[in-house]
Short mmCIF file of C-alpha atoms in Angstrom, two decimals:
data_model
loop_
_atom_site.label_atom_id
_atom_site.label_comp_id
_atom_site.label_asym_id
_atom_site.label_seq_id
_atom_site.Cartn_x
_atom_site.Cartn_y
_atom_site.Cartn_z
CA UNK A 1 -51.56 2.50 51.36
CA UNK A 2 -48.51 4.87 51.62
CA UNK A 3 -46.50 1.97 50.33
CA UNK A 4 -48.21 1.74 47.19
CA UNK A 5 -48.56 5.58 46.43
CA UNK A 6 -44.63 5.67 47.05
CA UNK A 7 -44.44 2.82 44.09
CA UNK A 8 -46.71 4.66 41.82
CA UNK A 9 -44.22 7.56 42.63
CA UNK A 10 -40.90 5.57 42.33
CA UNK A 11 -42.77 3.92 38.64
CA UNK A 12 -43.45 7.58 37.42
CA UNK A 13 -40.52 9.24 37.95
CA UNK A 14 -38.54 6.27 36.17
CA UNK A 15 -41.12 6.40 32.92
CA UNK A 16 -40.50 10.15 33.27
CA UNK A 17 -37.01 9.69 33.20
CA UNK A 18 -37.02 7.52 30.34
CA UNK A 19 -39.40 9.70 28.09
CA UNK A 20 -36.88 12.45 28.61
CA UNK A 21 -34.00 10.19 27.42
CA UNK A 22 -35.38 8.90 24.80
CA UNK A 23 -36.69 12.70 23.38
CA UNK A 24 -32.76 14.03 24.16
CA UNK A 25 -31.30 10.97 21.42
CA UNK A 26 -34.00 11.76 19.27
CA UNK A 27 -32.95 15.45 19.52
CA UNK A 28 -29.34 14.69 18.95
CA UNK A 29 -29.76 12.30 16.04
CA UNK A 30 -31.35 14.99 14.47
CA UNK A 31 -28.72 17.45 15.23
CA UNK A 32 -26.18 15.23 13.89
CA UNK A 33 -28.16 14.76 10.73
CA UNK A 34 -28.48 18.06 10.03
CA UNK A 35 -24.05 18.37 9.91
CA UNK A 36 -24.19 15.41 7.15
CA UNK A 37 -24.07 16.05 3.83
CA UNK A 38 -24.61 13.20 0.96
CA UNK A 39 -22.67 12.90 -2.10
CA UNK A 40 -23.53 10.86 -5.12
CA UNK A 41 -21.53 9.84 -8.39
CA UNK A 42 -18.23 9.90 -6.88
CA UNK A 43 -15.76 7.02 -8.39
CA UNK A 44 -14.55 4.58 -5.61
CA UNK A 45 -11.14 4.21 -5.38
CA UNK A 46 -10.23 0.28 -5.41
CA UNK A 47 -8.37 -0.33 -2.52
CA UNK A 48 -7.71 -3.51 -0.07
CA UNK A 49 -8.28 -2.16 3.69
CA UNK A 50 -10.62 -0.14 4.67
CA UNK A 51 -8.59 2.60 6.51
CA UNK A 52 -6.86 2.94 2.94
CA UNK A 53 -10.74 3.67 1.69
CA UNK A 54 -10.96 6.09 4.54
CA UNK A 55 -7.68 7.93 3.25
CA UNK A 56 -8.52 8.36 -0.24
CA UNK A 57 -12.91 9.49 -0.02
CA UNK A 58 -10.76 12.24 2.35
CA UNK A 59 -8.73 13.18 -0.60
CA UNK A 60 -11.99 13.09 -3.04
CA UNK A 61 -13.88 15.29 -0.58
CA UNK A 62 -11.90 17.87 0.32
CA UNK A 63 -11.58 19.50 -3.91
CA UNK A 64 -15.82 18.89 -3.66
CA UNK A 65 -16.01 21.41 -0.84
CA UNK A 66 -13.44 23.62 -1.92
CA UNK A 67 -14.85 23.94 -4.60
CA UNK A 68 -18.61 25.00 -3.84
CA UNK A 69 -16.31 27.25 -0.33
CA UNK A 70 -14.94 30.77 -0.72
CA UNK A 71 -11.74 31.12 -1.52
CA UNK A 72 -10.85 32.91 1.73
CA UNK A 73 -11.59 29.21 3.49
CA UNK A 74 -9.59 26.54 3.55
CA UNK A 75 -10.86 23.86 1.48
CA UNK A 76 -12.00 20.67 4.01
CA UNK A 77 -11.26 22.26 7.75
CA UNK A 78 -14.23 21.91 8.60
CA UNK A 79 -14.93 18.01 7.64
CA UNK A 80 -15.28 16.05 10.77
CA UNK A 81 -15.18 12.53 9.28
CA UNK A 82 -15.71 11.12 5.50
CA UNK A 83 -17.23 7.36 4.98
CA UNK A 84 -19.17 5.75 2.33
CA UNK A 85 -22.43 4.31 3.14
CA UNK A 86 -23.75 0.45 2.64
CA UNK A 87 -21.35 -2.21 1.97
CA UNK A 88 -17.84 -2.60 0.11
CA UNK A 89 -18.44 -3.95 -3.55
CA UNK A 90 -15.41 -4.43 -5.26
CA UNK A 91 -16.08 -2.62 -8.86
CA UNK A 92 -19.79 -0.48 -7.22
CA UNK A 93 -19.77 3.19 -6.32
CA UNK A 94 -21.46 3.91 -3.00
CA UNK A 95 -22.51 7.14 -1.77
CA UNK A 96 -20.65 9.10 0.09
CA UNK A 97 -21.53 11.23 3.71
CA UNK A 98 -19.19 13.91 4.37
CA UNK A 99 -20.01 14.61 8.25
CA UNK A 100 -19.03 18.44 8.84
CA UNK A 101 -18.13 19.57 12.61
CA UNK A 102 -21.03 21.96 12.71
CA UNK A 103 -24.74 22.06 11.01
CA UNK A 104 -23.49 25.91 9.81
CA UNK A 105 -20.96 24.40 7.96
CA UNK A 106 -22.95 21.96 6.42
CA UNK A 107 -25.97 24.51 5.49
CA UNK A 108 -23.02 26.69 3.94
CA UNK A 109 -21.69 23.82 1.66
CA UNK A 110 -25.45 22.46 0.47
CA UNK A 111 -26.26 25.97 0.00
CA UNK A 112 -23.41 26.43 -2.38
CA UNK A 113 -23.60 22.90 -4.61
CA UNK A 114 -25.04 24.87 -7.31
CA UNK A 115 -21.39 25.71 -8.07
CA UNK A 116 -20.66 22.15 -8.81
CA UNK A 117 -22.54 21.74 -12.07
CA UNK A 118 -20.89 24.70 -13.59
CA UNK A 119 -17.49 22.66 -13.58
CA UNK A 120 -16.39 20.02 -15.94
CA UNK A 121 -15.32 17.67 -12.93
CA UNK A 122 -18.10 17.43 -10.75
CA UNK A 123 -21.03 18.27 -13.11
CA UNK A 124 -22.26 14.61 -12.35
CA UNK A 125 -22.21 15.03 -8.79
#
Protein backbone atom coordinates (compact mmCIF):
# COMPACT_ATOMS: atom_id res chain seq x y z
CA UNK A 1 0.00 0.00 0.00
CA UNK A 2 2.74 2.61 0.85
CA UNK A 3 4.57 1.25 -2.13
CA UNK A 4 2.04 2.16 -4.51
CA UNK A 5 1.10 5.68 -3.06
CA UNK A 6 5.01 6.39 -3.27
CA UNK A 7 4.61 5.45 -7.26
CA UNK A 8 1.61 7.56 -7.72
CA UNK A 9 3.91 10.21 -6.02
CA UNK A 10 7.19 9.46 -7.96
CA UNK A 11 4.50 9.39 -11.52
CA UNK A 12 3.13 12.92 -10.46
CA UNK A 13 5.90 14.75 -9.74
CA UNK A 14 7.57 13.57 -13.16
CA UNK A 15 4.15 14.63 -15.27
CA UNK A 16 4.47 17.78 -13.13
CA UNK A 17 7.81 18.25 -14.12
CA UNK A 18 7.18 17.78 -17.62
CA UNK A 19 4.04 20.15 -17.86
CA UNK A 20 6.31 22.82 -16.49
CA UNK A 21 8.93 22.16 -19.24
CA UNK A 22 6.99 22.00 -21.81
CA UNK A 23 4.94 25.58 -20.72
CA UNK A 24 8.77 27.26 -20.16
CA UNK A 25 9.67 26.34 -24.32
CA UNK A 26 6.39 27.40 -25.15
CA UNK A 27 7.10 30.65 -23.22
CA UNK A 28 10.44 31.13 -24.80
CA UNK A 29 9.43 30.41 -28.38
CA UNK A 30 7.19 33.06 -27.95
CA UNK A 31 9.67 35.40 -26.54
CA UNK A 32 11.91 34.77 -29.32
CA UNK A 33 9.15 35.42 -31.79
CA UNK A 34 8.31 38.47 -30.57
CA UNK A 35 12.46 39.83 -31.38
CA UNK A 36 11.82 38.63 -35.20
CA UNK A 37 10.89 40.79 -37.63
CA UNK A 38 9.83 39.63 -41.40
CA UNK A 39 10.81 41.31 -44.46
CA UNK A 40 9.32 40.84 -47.87
CA UNK A 41 10.36 42.02 -51.51
CA UNK A 42 13.94 42.12 -50.88
CA UNK A 43 16.14 41.01 -54.14
CA UNK A 44 18.35 37.90 -53.36
CA UNK A 45 21.69 38.28 -54.04
CA UNK A 46 22.95 35.19 -56.32
CA UNK A 47 25.62 33.73 -54.61
CA UNK A 48 27.29 30.02 -54.39
CA UNK A 49 27.70 29.22 -50.46
CA UNK A 50 25.57 29.91 -48.13
CA UNK A 51 27.75 31.81 -45.56
CA UNK A 52 28.32 34.22 -48.68
CA UNK A 53 24.19 34.52 -48.56
CA UNK A 54 24.57 35.14 -44.88
CA UNK A 55 27.13 38.10 -45.63
CA UNK A 56 25.27 39.94 -48.13
CA UNK A 57 21.05 39.74 -46.48
CA UNK A 58 23.50 41.44 -43.50
CA UNK A 59 24.48 44.13 -45.85
CA UNK A 60 20.68 44.46 -47.27
CA UNK A 61 19.38 44.69 -43.70
CA UNK A 62 21.26 46.90 -41.99
CA UNK A 63 20.17 50.38 -44.70
CA UNK A 64 16.27 48.75 -43.97
CA UNK A 65 16.66 49.47 -40.27
CA UNK A 66 18.57 52.47 -40.52
CA UNK A 67 16.41 53.69 -42.28
CA UNK A 68 12.95 53.33 -40.35
CA UNK A 69 15.94 54.09 -36.72
CA UNK A 70 16.77 57.57 -35.46
CA UNK A 71 19.55 59.01 -36.57
CA UNK A 72 21.17 59.17 -33.12
CA UNK A 73 21.35 55.03 -33.46
CA UNK A 74 23.54 53.21 -35.22
CA UNK A 75 22.00 51.64 -38.08
CA UNK A 76 21.97 47.47 -37.44
CA UNK A 77 23.60 47.19 -33.66
CA UNK A 78 21.06 45.78 -32.56
CA UNK A 79 20.51 42.78 -35.26
CA UNK A 80 21.29 39.55 -33.64
CA UNK A 81 21.30 37.30 -36.74
CA UNK A 82 19.84 37.81 -40.50
CA UNK A 83 18.61 34.53 -42.61
CA UNK A 84 16.15 33.98 -45.27
CA UNK A 85 13.43 31.60 -44.71
CA UNK A 86 12.42 28.27 -46.89
CA UNK A 87 14.78 26.91 -49.32
CA UNK A 88 17.60 28.31 -51.76
CA UNK A 89 16.10 28.78 -55.37
CA UNK A 90 18.53 29.92 -57.64
CA UNK A 91 16.66 33.02 -59.54
CA UNK A 92 13.40 33.15 -56.32
CA UNK A 93 13.31 35.83 -53.64
CA UNK A 94 12.60 34.44 -50.18
CA UNK A 95 11.64 36.33 -47.26
CA UNK A 96 13.76 37.53 -45.06
CA UNK A 97 13.77 37.38 -40.77
CA UNK A 98 15.91 39.89 -39.28
CA UNK A 99 16.19 38.41 -35.54
CA UNK A 100 16.91 41.60 -33.23
CA UNK A 101 18.76 40.95 -29.70
CA UNK A 102 15.79 42.23 -27.78
CA UNK A 103 11.75 42.26 -28.40
CA UNK A 104 12.21 46.38 -27.62
CA UNK A 105 14.23 46.60 -30.44
CA UNK A 106 12.13 44.81 -32.60
CA UNK A 107 8.72 46.69 -31.43
CA UNK A 108 10.86 49.97 -32.15
CA UNK A 109 11.75 48.95 -35.81
CA UNK A 110 7.96 47.49 -36.77
CA UNK A 111 6.70 50.50 -35.15
CA UNK A 112 8.67 52.70 -37.44
CA UNK A 113 8.19 50.74 -41.10
CA UNK A 114 5.84 53.36 -42.01
CA UNK A 115 9.01 55.30 -42.92
CA UNK A 116 9.84 52.82 -45.55
CA UNK A 117 7.14 53.61 -48.09
CA UNK A 118 7.96 57.22 -48.11
CA UNK A 119 11.41 56.30 -49.86
CA UNK A 120 12.03 55.46 -53.41
CA UNK A 121 14.16 52.28 -52.38
CA UNK A 122 12.18 50.38 -50.14
CA UNK A 123 8.61 51.53 -51.07
CA UNK A 124 8.04 47.78 -52.12
CA UNK A 125 9.08 46.43 -48.97
Amino acid sequence: MKQEEEERKNNLEKQVIQVLKSKENVVRDMVEKKKGVIVFGLKEKVSTTRKDRVKEDLKVARPIIGEVEDDNTESGEEIEEVFRLGKYQEGKDRPMKIKFKTRVAATRVLEKTWKLAQTEKYKKV
